[in-house]
Coordinates of C-alpha atoms in Angstrom, one line a residue:
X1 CA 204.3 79.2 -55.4
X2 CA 204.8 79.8 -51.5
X3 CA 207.7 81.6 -50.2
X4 CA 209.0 78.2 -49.0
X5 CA 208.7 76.3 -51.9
X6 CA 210.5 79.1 -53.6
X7 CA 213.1 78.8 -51.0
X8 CA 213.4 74.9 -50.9
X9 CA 213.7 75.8 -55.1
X10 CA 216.4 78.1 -54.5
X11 CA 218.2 76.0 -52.1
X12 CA 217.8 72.9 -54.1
X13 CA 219.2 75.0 -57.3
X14 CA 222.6 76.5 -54.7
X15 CA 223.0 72.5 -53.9
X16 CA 223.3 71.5 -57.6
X17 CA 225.3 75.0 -58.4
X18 CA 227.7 73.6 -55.7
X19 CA 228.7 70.0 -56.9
X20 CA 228.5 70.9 -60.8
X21 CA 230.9 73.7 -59.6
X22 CA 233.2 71.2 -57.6
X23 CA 232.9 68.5 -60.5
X24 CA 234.4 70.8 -63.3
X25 CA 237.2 72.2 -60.9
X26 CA 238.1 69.3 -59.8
X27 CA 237.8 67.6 -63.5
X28 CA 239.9 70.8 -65.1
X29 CA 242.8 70.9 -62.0
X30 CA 242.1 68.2 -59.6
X31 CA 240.3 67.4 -56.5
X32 CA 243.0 68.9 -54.5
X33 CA 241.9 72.6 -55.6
X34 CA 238.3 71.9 -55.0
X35 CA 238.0 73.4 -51.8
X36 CA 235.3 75.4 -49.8
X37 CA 236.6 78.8 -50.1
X38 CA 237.9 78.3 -53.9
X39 CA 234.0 76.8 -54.8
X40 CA 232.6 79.8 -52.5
X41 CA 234.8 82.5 -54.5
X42 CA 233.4 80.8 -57.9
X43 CA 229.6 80.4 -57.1
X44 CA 229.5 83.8 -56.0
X45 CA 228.5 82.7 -52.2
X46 CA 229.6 82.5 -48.9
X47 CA 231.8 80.0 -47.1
X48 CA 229.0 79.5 -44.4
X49 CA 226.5 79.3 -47.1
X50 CA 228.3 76.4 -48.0
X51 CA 228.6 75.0 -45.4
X52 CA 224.8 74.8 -45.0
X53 CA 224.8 72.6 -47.6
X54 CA 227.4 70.3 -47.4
X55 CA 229.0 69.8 -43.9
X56 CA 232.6 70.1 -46.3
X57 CA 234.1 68.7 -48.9
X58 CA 233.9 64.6 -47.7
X59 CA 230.2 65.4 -48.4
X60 CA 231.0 67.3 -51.5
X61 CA 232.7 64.4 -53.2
X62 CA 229.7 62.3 -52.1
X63 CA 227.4 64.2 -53.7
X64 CA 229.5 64.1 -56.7
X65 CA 230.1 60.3 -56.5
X66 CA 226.1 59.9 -56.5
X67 CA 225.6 61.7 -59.2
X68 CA 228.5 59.9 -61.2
X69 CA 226.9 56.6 -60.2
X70 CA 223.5 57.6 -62.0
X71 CA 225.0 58.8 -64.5
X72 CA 227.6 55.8 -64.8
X73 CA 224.3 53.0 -64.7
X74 CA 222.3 55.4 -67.2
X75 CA 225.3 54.6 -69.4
X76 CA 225.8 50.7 -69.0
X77 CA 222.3 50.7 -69.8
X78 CA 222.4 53.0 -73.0
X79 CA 225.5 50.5 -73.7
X80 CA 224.0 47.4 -73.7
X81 CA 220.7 48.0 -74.7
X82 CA 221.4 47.9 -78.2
X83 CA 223.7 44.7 -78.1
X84 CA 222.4 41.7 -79.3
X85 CA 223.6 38.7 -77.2
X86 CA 225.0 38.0 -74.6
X87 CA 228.7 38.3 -75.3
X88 CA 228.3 41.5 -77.1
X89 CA 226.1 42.6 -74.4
X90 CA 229.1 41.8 -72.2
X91 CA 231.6 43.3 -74.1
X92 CA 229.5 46.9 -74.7
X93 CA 229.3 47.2 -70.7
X94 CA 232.8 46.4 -70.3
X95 CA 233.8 49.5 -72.9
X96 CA 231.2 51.6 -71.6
X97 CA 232.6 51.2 -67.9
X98 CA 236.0 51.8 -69.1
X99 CA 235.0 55.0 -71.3
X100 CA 233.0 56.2 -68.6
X101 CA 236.2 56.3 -66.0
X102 CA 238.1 58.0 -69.0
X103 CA 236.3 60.6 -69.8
X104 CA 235.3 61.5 -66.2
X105 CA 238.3 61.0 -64.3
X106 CA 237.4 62.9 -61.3
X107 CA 234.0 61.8 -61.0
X108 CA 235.6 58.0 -61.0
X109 CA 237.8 59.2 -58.2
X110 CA 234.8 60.6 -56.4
X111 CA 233.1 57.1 -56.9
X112 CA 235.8 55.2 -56.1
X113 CA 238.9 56.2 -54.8
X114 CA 238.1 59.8 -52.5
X115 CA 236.3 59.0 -49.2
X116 CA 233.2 60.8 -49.9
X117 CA 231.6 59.1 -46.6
X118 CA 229.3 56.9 -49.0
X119 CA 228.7 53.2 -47.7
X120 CA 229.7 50.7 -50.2
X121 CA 227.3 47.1 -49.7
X122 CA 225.7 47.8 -46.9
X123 CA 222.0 47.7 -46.1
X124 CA 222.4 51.7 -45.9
X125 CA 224.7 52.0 -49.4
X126 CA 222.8 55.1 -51.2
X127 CA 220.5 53.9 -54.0
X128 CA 222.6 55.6 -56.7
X129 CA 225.4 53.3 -56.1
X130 CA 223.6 50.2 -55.5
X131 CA 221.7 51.1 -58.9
X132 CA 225.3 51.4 -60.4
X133 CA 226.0 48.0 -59.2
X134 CA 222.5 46.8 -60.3
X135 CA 223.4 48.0 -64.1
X136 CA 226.9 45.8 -64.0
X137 CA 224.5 42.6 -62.7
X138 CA 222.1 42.9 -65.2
X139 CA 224.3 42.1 -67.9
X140 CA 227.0 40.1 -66.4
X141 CA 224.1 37.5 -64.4
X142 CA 223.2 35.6 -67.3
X143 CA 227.2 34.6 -67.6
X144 CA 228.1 34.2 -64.8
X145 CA 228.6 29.9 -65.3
X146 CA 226.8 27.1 -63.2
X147 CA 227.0 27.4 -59.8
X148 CA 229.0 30.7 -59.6
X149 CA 227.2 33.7 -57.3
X150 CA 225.9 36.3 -59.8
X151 CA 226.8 39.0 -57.3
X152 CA 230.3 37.6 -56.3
X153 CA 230.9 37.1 -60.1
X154 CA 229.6 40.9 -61.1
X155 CA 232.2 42.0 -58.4
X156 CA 235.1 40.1 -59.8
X157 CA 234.0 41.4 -63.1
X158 CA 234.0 45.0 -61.9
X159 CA 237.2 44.9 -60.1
X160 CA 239.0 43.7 -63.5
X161 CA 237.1 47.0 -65.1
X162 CA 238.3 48.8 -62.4
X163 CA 241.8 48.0 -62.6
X164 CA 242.1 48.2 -66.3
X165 CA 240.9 51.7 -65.9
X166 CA 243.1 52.6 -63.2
X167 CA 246.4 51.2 -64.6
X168 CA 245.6 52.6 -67.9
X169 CA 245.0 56.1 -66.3
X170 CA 248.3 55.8 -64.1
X171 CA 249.8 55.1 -67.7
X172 CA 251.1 51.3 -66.6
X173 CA 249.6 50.0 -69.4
X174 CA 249.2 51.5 -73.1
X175 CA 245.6 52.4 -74.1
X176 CA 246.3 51.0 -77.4
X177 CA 245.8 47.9 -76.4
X178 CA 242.6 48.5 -74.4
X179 CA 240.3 46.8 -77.0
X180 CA 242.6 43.8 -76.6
X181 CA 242.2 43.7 -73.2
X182 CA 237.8 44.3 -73.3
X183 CA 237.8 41.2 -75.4
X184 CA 240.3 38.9 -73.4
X185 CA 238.2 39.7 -70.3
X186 CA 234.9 39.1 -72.0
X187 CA 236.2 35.5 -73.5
X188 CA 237.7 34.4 -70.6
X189 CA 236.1 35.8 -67.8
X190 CA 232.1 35.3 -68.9
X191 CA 230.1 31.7 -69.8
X192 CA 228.5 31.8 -72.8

């Protein structure tokens, strides 16, 4: 190996120290302590060593937010993989969205409520996202109902997801009844 393949190696390795560091501070107290000198003081590097990675912590939550939408599709597509049908099919994407915002809450903020400087539908949207996006269409196409945009449909679909695991988060509205609420949107959201 080359001295600068070792050093791309080493950089590449500091990059991904960097956001899995941010991810579980912000995840155990919030994204409001993730910040460049508290991730320095944990990683065991320098502030401007930092900063040569990530211009601060906008780009930071980005990089978090890309990784959470990879690891968000990888999920809808473990989910509906095993359903058989379209309604199940549905109805496994819809829990897996909502489990994945529950059990990663501040990944889902990176994603989608932080300003992480990521374009959302746009020409130049990072490929992680639009392959998060891509996951919700593949299952939700196929029920869409005559004449209705797959796309325009998939985002409506999303939206309700993504209010249902907002309020529930914020506490407006009893997790109890989330299973209630999956099957609700399924029946009368989705053609089958």
């Amino acid at each position: 190996m080359s001295v600068q393949e070792r050093k791309q190696r080493e950089r590449a390795d500091r990059e991904r120290l960097i956001v899995a560091t941010a991810r579980e501070l912000a995840e155990q107290q919030g994204w409001d302590a993730v910040t460049t000198r508290r991730l320095a003081e944990r990683i065991e590097y320098s502030q401007p060593v930092l900063y040569s990675h990530f211009r601060g912590k906008r780009e930071i939550i980005g990089a978090v937010a890309l990784e959470g939408a990879a690891e968000m599709a990888a999920a809808l597509r473990a989910a509906t993989s095993a359903a058989d049908g379209p309604r199940t099919r549905v109805a496994a994407l819809a829990r897996a969205y909502l489990d994945f915002a529950e059990h990663n809450p501040a990944v889902y903020d990176a994603m989608f409520r932080l300003d992480g400087g990521l374009a959302f539908a746009h020409e130049d949207t990072p490929e992680p996202l639009k392959d998060a996006f891509a996951a919700l269409l593949e299952s939700l196409d196929e029920v869409a109902g005559d004449g209705v945009h797959p796309g325009l449909f998939t985002e409506v679909f999303w939206a309700a997801l993504h209010g249902l695991a907002t309020l529930t988060r914020a506490g407006r509205l009893p997790p109890e009844d989330t299973e209630r609420r999956v099957e609700l949107l399924v029946d009368r959201l989705a053609v089958f």
